[in-house]
Amino acid sequence: MRDVAVIGVGMTKFGRFPETSFEDLGREAIMNAIHDADIKPKEIEFGYCGNVYGGMCMGQRVLKEIGIADIEIINVDNACASGSTALRGVWYAIATGLYDIGIALGIEKLTNLPPATLVPPGEDLQGEMGMVFPAYFAMIMRKYMETFGTTLEQVAKISVKNHHNGCLNPYSQFQKEVTVEEVLSSRTICDPITLLQCCPTSDGAAAAILCSSSLARRYTPHMITIAASVLRTGNFLYTQKDFTFSDLTANVAKKAYEMANVGPEDIDLCELHDAFAINELLHYEELGFCSRGEGGILIEKGETEIDGKIPVNTSGGLLSKGHPLGATGVAQIAEIVWQLRGKAGKRQVKNPKVGLAHLVGGAVTDIENGACTVHIIKK
Amino acid sequence: MRDVAVIGVGMTKFGRFPETSFEDLGREAIMNAIHDADIKPKEIEFGYCGNVYGGMCMGQRVLKEIGIADIEIINVDNACASGSTALRGVWYAIATGLYDIGIALGIEKLTNLPPATLVPPGEDLQGEMGMVFPAYFAMIMRKYMETFGTTLEQVAKISVKNHHNGCLNPYSQFQKEVTVEEVLSSRTICDPITLLQCCPTSDGAAAAILCSSSLARRYTPHMITIAASVLRTGNFLYTQKDFTFSDLTANVAKKAYEMANVGPEDIDLCELHDAFAINELLHYEELGFCSRGEGGILIEKGETEIDGKIPVNTSGGLLSKGHPLGATGVAQIAEIVWQLRGKAGKRQVKNPKVGLAHLVGGAVTDIENGACTVHIIKK
């Protein structure tokens, strides 16, 4: 397999853009990536597009807008992991020599989603009775706090950190500092989860242009390569065996570390799936950044802040940057690439060499079989 | 690249099953394929699922039902070409050695689709004004008939043929012979296209299990391999240059013939995209089964009937077997595999060695950038 480089990344600001079309969002992200890679649209040989709710053939609809047609385009859906699944598709086709240059897109509009598109009626009986994500994670949060003595304040500090990082990222949906007190006193969504511990409803798009490493020097002085790409399906919530630890993320991360020949101690920054504040804390442990039960201490000590031992969600994460499902996985890669280039502005991590991107996606109708991706990016 | 074999295929009957869940449809198709391959579910290492309208993570939801979890699953959407895109994904991952054994699924339920899931309001302005598929193909049909002197009766004969074939296929949605007179006197959908020249609204699922050819003998005495897989995006309707000939299908077919080292004269049977009767006629020419303008003569002479020179849509095609979008591409492969094994019952083609499957998919919002697939299957 050939080495594959990320030569250009781009995104839109994430936010609420109900009047902007999918095509307009996609075009902006793609053009940003194309300018970043200093490449001609015609050089792009194929594309994958991650999208969940936009209707059929999203990649074709969006790429046509900038004159990219007559190529192979595949649209993928793995829920929240759709963008990272698209990235994996492009990586694999280049690594195996099918193509030399490709584009991974992610795009989503959630603000004006017709309710009927969520799940056809009758297909999600548990959901209709109230067992939706905040309910699951509220139970997990209670159990975790009870087991390990983690405090509400420690969990809230994750929101504080990510909203702080978002203030340093012009692409972030929110650009406003919040305090622990504000997080805890914001509206209760499902006790103990409050509004400011939840990611928002977002629209946005992101794009990454990949090519074989042997060609990358034509386009960029930064040799940033994908050292690992792993995608597995499994129980994406938490098993009865251990309600507060996901084997899925742990197993996928283990495979990715082996593939990249690194360990969690080598990761210089991480973008992970903080759909709720508690999720980030759980993922610290599953990804190996701290021992079991010590997630609360890790955040308490500031180790996951930008100047900490293992900066997490420097972009603002899903909590602050936003979470337009299909776009999130590609936007994570944009953040890691900017960081590895040393071009992340006020949120720059000091001289990072290895970044990790993690997402978990699952249907609300089936919590037992979701998709998890881990990508490790190196310079 | 390794040779890849199709070792098991299965499907549900296509039809209207509004009370049957996606999961139930999927399970039936998968179990049929698993029994056909005489394989254990645990041996399946990964899967692709083609689906357009069922909501997120369809492959995960369906495969979990038969205990297949903890594997890589990717859901793909390329509109009507979603199932064939899934097939291509499985083929490519095995051909390149990433996995040895995988499953391609296609599944769709269209009968109780909430209207809002079609396209978000405001995203398809032309469609809202009436420019939908029957309108396009009615114009194309008129232009074609005017240019080449093809008659209404010749086009109707395609419906007659495919409904006849459907009567010989227990999986076909329709099991009823129709006459040219009945086709032409059925309700006008968009003049000159009548109801019996349109594919129906369908539910259904199909599955195909693929493995490296070196392992195939473990499972089956039939060595049936994928000799070509091509997917491209392009103008899937017809250009102003020539309103009655699609370069997209012609180019994709050309690439597939080169890849399989065969020509149209070597194809012993073909499953192609007869969403409307006129489409089948146009594809005859684009796939090289006859010269330009001679599609009407080909059907008139009976050359595309089961005992003709190049049998087309022996399964009944979309017109009679039905068209549950995501499932169609996988069901085409099932038909070709049964034919190549000599197990197609009353619709068996005499000793076929090479089959071709063709689909074209495009968003109703973007007729200029659809997906086209051609697969060539050999024994």
PDB file of C-alpha atoms in Angstrom, chain B residues 33-188:
ATOM      1  CA  ALA B  33     -27.541 -15.509   0.202  1.00  0.00           C
ATOM      2  CA  ILE B  34     -25.921 -17.139   3.228  1.00  0.00           C
ATOM      3  CA  HIS B  35     -27.720 -20.416   2.571  1.00  0.00           C
ATOM      4  CA  ASP B  36     -26.863 -20.178  -1.100  1.00  0.00           C
ATOM      5  CA  ALA B  37     -23.160 -19.755  -0.292  1.00  0.00           C
ATOM      6  CA  ASP B  38     -23.339 -22.352   2.487  1.00  0.00           C
ATOM      7  CA  ILE B  39     -21.316 -19.980   4.650  1.00  0.00           C
ATOM      8  CA  LYS B  40     -21.484 -19.072   8.323  1.00  0.00           C
ATOM      9  CA  PRO B  41     -22.478 -15.465   9.103  1.00  0.00           C
ATOM     10  CA  LYS B  42     -19.304 -15.135  11.189  1.00  0.00           C
ATOM     11  CA  GLU B  43     -17.153 -15.735   8.112  1.00  0.00           C
ATOM     12  CA  ILE B  44     -18.367 -12.480   6.544  1.00  0.00           C
ATOM     13  CA  GLU B  45     -15.651  -9.903   7.211  1.00  0.00           C
ATOM     14  CA  PHE B  46     -17.242  -6.705   5.921  1.00  0.00           C
ATOM     15  CA  GLY B  47     -20.199  -5.314   4.065  1.00  0.00           C
ATOM     16  CA  TYR B  48     -21.500  -2.529   1.865  1.00  0.00           C
ATOM     17  CA  CYS B  49     -25.183  -1.608   1.829  1.00  0.00           C
ATOM     18  CA  GLY B  50     -26.952   0.292  -0.935  1.00  0.00           C
ATOM     19  CA  ASN B  51     -29.947   2.269   0.313  1.00  0.00           C
ATOM     20  CA  VAL B  52     -31.448   5.637  -0.544  1.00  0.00           C
ATOM     21  CA  TYR B  53     -34.475   6.338   1.634  1.00  0.00           C
ATOM     22  CA  GLY B  54     -34.257   4.216   4.775  1.00  0.00           C
ATOM     23  CA  GLY B  55     -32.372   6.509   7.117  1.00  0.00           C
ATOM     24  CA  MET B  56     -28.940   6.234   8.610  1.00  0.00           C
ATOM     25  CA  CYS B  57     -26.785   3.126   9.049  1.00  0.00           C
ATOM     26  CA  MET B  58     -29.065   0.738   7.147  1.00  0.00           C
ATOM     27  CA  GLY B  59     -26.359  -1.896   6.711  1.00  0.00           C
ATOM     28  CA  GLN B  60     -25.610  -1.983  10.415  1.00  0.00           C
ATOM     29  CA  ARG B  61     -29.296  -2.177  11.310  1.00  0.00           C
ATOM     30  CA  VAL B  62     -29.949  -5.063   8.939  1.00  0.00           C
ATOM     31  CA  LEU B  63     -26.781  -7.099   9.475  1.00  0.00           C
ATOM     32  CA  LYS B  64     -27.193  -6.952  13.230  1.00  0.00           C
ATOM     33  CA  GLU B  65     -30.481  -8.798  12.787  1.00  0.00           C
ATOM     34  CA  ILE B  66     -28.600 -11.927  11.810  1.00  0.00           C
ATOM     35  CA  GLY B  67     -25.825 -11.457  14.331  1.00  0.00           C
ATOM     36  CA  ILE B  68     -23.264  -9.852  12.044  1.00  0.00           C
ATOM     37  CA  ALA B  69     -21.619  -7.055  14.000  1.00  0.00           C
ATOM     38  CA  ASP B  70     -18.116  -5.881  14.848  1.00  0.00           C
ATOM     39  CA  ILE B  71     -17.166  -5.629  11.184  1.00  0.00           C
ATOM     40  CA  GLU B  72     -16.590  -2.787   8.750  1.00  0.00           C
ATOM     41  CA  ILE B  73     -19.895  -1.705   7.192  1.00  0.00           C
ATOM     42  CA  ILE B  74     -20.291   1.162   4.740  1.00  0.00           C
ATOM     43  CA  ASN B  75     -23.628   2.478   3.519  1.00  0.00           C
ATOM     44  CA  VAL B  76     -23.642   3.959   0.047  1.00  0.00           C
ATOM     45  CA  ASP B  77     -26.073   6.055  -1.954  1.00  0.00           C
ATOM     46  CA  ASN B  78     -25.812   6.559  -5.672  1.00  0.00           C
ATOM     47  CA  ALA B  79     -29.580   6.723  -6.255  1.00  0.00           C
ATOM     48  CA  CYS B  80     -30.711   3.892  -8.584  1.00  0.00           C
ATOM     49  CA  ALA B  81     -27.079   2.732  -8.788  1.00  0.00           C
ATOM     50  CA  SER B  82     -26.715   2.334  -5.009  1.00  0.00           C
ATOM     51  CA  GLY B  83     -26.811  -1.463  -5.006  1.00  0.00           C
ATOM     52  CA  SER B  84     -24.263  -1.725  -7.784  1.00  0.00           C
ATOM     53  CA  THR B  85     -22.072   0.811  -5.960  1.00  0.00           C
ATOM     54  CA  ALA B  86     -22.198  -1.491  -2.921  1.00  0.00           C
ATOM     55  CA  LEU B  87     -21.212  -4.422  -5.127  1.00  0.00           C
ATOM     56  CA  ARG B  88     -18.302  -2.423  -6.474  1.00  0.00           C
ATOM     57  CA  GLY B  89     -17.128  -1.569  -2.946  1.00  0.00           C
ATOM     58  CA  VAL B  90     -17.093  -5.227  -1.904  1.00  0.00           C
ATOM     59  CA  TRP B  91     -15.408  -6.292  -5.127  1.00  0.00           C
ATOM     60  CA  TYR B  92     -12.674  -3.675  -4.775  1.00  0.00           C
ATOM     61  CA  ALA B  93     -11.847  -4.420  -1.140  1.00  0.00           C
ATOM     62  CA  ILE B  94     -11.469  -8.140  -1.924  1.00  0.00           C
ATOM     63  CA  ALA B  95      -9.633  -7.583  -5.207  1.00  0.00           C
ATOM     64  CA  THR B  96      -7.045  -5.470  -3.386  1.00  0.00           C
ATOM     65  CA  GLY B  97      -6.661  -7.908  -0.500  1.00  0.00           C
ATOM     66  CA  LEU B  98      -8.151  -5.810   2.317  1.00  0.00           C
ATOM     67  CA  TYR B  99     -10.622  -8.605   3.072  1.00  0.00           C
ATOM     68  CA  ASP B 100     -11.307 -12.118   1.785  1.00  0.00           C
ATOM     69  CA  ILE B 101     -15.088 -12.399   2.170  1.00  0.00           C
ATOM     70  CA  GLY B 102     -17.729  -9.686   2.073  1.00  0.00           C
ATOM     71  CA  ILE B 103     -21.411  -9.044   1.511  1.00  0.00           C
ATOM     72  CA  ALA B 104     -23.087  -6.535  -0.799  1.00  0.00           C
ATOM     73  CA  LEU B 105     -26.603  -5.620   0.284  1.00  0.00           C
ATOM     74  CA  GLY B 106     -29.299  -3.543  -1.264  1.00  0.00           C
ATOM     75  CA  ILE B 107     -32.540  -2.660   0.460  1.00  0.00           C
ATOM     76  CA  GLU B 108     -35.370  -0.219  -0.054  1.00  0.00           C
ATOM     77  CA  LYS B 109     -38.945   0.450   0.965  1.00  0.00           C
ATOM     78  CA  LEU B 110     -40.706   2.920  -1.285  1.00  0.00           C
ATOM     79  CA  THR B 111     -44.380   2.131  -0.704  1.00  0.00           C
ATOM     80  CA  ASN B 112     -44.740   4.000   2.580  1.00  0.00           C
ATOM     81  CA  LEU B 113     -42.141   6.671   2.050  1.00  0.00           C
ATOM     82  CA  PRO B 114     -43.023   9.958   3.748  1.00  0.00           C
ATOM     83  CA  PRO B 115     -43.094  12.534   0.929  1.00  0.00           C
ATOM     84  CA  ALA B 116     -40.764  14.830   2.849  1.00  0.00           C
ATOM     85  CA  THR B 117     -37.897  12.387   2.531  1.00  0.00           C
ATOM     86  CA  LEU B 118     -37.743  12.683  -1.229  1.00  0.00           C
ATOM     87  CA  VAL B 119     -35.985  16.010  -1.452  1.00  0.00           C
ATOM     88  CA  PRO B 120     -36.022  18.787   1.141  1.00  0.00           C
ATOM     89  CA  PRO B 121     -38.468  21.514   0.047  1.00  0.00           C
ATOM     90  CA  GLY B 122     -36.885  24.162  -2.148  1.00  0.00           C
ATOM     91  CA  GLU B 123     -34.024  21.893  -3.213  1.00  0.00           C
ATOM     92  CA  ASP B 124     -35.670  20.759  -6.457  1.00  0.00           C
ATOM     93  CA  LEU B 125     -37.290  23.770  -8.075  1.00  0.00           C
ATOM     94  CA  GLN B 126     -37.491  22.166 -11.526  1.00  0.00           C
ATOM     95  CA  GLY B 127     -39.099  19.082 -10.035  1.00  0.00           C
ATOM     96  CA  GLU B 128     -41.660  21.156  -8.182  1.00  0.00           C
ATOM     97  CA  MET B 129     -42.564  22.686 -11.566  1.00  0.00           C
ATOM     98  CA  GLY B 130     -43.080  19.296 -13.183  1.00  0.00           C
ATOM     99  CA  MET B 131     -39.706  18.389 -14.672  1.00  0.00           C
ATOM    100  CA  VAL B 132     -39.533  14.914 -13.205  1.00  0.00           C
ATOM    101  CA  PHE B 133     -38.266  11.710 -14.807  1.00  0.00           C
ATOM    102  CA  PRO B 134     -41.375  10.752 -16.827  1.00  0.00           C
ATOM    103  CA  ALA B 135     -41.372  14.256 -18.326  1.00  0.00           C
ATOM    104  CA  TYR B 136     -37.725  14.008 -19.395  1.00  0.00           C
ATOM    105  CA  PHE B 137     -38.070  10.563 -20.873  1.00  0.00           C
ATOM    106  CA  ALA B 138     -41.301  11.424 -22.654  1.00  0.00           C
ATOM    107  CA  MET B 139     -39.448  14.183 -24.489  1.00  0.00           C
ATOM    108  CA  ILE B 140     -36.542  11.866 -25.238  1.00  0.00           C
ATOM    109  CA  MET B 141     -38.942   9.192 -26.511  1.00  0.00           C
ATOM    110  CA  ARG B 142     -40.660  11.642 -28.841  1.00  0.00           C
ATOM    111  CA  LYS B 143     -37.368  12.895 -30.214  1.00  0.00           C
ATOM    112  CA  TYR B 144     -36.042   9.362 -30.692  1.00  0.00           C
ATOM    113  CA  MET B 145     -39.171   8.203 -32.500  1.00  0.00           C
ATOM    114  CA  GLU B 146     -39.090  11.252 -34.734  1.00  0.00           C
ATOM    115  CA  THR B 147     -35.414  10.788 -35.565  1.00  0.00           C
ATOM    116  CA  PHE B 148     -35.371   7.070 -36.240  1.00  0.00           C
ATOM    117  CA  GLY B 149     -38.943   6.241 -37.176  1.00  0.00           C
ATOM    118  CA  THR B 150     -39.335   3.939 -34.189  1.00  0.00           C
ATOM    119  CA  THR B 151     -42.968   3.149 -33.455  1.00  0.00           C
ATOM    120  CA  LEU B 152     -44.991   3.252 -30.254  1.00  0.00           C
ATOM    121  CA  GLU B 153     -45.583  -0.457 -30.749  1.00  0.00           C
ATOM    122  CA  GLN B 154     -41.852  -1.204 -30.808  1.00  0.00           C
ATOM    123  CA  VAL B 155     -41.294   0.629 -27.527  1.00  0.00           C
ATOM    124  CA  ALA B 156     -44.338  -1.065 -25.987  1.00  0.00           C
ATOM    125  CA  LYS B 157     -42.914  -4.445 -26.987  1.00  0.00           C
ATOM    126  CA  ILE B 158     -40.150  -3.901 -24.398  1.00  0.00           C
ATOM    127  CA  SER B 159     -42.776  -3.802 -21.656  1.00  0.00           C
ATOM    128  CA  VAL B 160     -44.438  -6.869 -23.143  1.00  0.00           C
ATOM    129  CA  LYS B 161     -41.127  -8.765 -23.142  1.00  0.00           C
ATOM    130  CA  ASN B 162     -40.169  -7.781 -19.606  1.00  0.00           C
ATOM    131  CA  HIS B 163     -43.601  -8.551 -18.178  1.00  0.00           C
ATOM    132  CA  HIS B 164     -43.433 -11.928 -19.922  1.00  0.00           C
ATOM    133  CA  ASN B 165     -40.043 -12.590 -18.309  1.00  0.00           C
ATOM    134  CA  GLY B 166     -41.431 -11.479 -14.951  1.00  0.00           C
ATOM    135  CA  CYS B 167     -44.072 -14.211 -15.219  1.00  0.00           C
ATOM    136  CA  LEU B 168     -41.198 -16.716 -15.278  1.00  0.00           C
ATOM    137  CA  ASN B 169     -39.490 -15.237 -12.185  1.00  0.00           C
ATOM    138  CA  PRO B 170     -40.995 -15.979  -8.760  1.00  0.00           C
ATOM    139  CA  TYR B 171     -39.220 -12.910  -7.328  1.00  0.00           C
ATOM    140  CA  SER B 172     -40.900 -10.532  -9.784  1.00  0.00           C
ATOM    141  CA  GLN B 173     -43.363  -7.944  -8.460  1.00  0.00           C
ATOM    142  CA  PHE B 174     -45.656  -8.462 -11.460  1.00  0.00           C
ATOM    143  CA  GLN B 175     -46.530 -11.944 -12.705  1.00  0.00           C
ATOM    144  CA  LYS B 176     -48.892 -11.015 -15.483  1.00  0.00           C
ATOM    145  CA  GLU B 177     -48.528 -11.016 -19.251  1.00  0.00           C
ATOM    146  CA  VAL B 178     -49.425  -7.782 -21.016  1.00  0.00           C
ATOM    147  CA  THR B 179     -50.062  -7.125 -24.711  1.00  0.00           C
ATOM    148  CA  VAL B 180     -48.865  -4.235 -26.866  1.00  0.00           C
ATOM    149  CA  GLU B 181     -52.440  -2.991 -26.949  1.00  0.00           C
ATOM    150  CA  GLU B 182     -52.702  -3.091 -23.145  1.00  0.00           C
ATOM    151  CA  VAL B 183     -49.400  -1.217 -22.758  1.00  0.00           C
ATOM    152  CA  LEU B 184     -50.447   1.516 -25.164  1.00  0.00           C
ATOM    153  CA  SER B 185     -53.975   1.868 -23.773  1.00  0.00           C
ATOM    154  CA  SER B 186     -52.886   1.982 -20.123  1.00  0.00           C
ATOM    155  CA  ARG B 187     -53.160   5.324 -18.345  1.00  0.00           C
ATOM    156  CA  THR B 188     -51.019   8.112 -19.810  1.00  0.00           C
TER     157      THR B 188
END
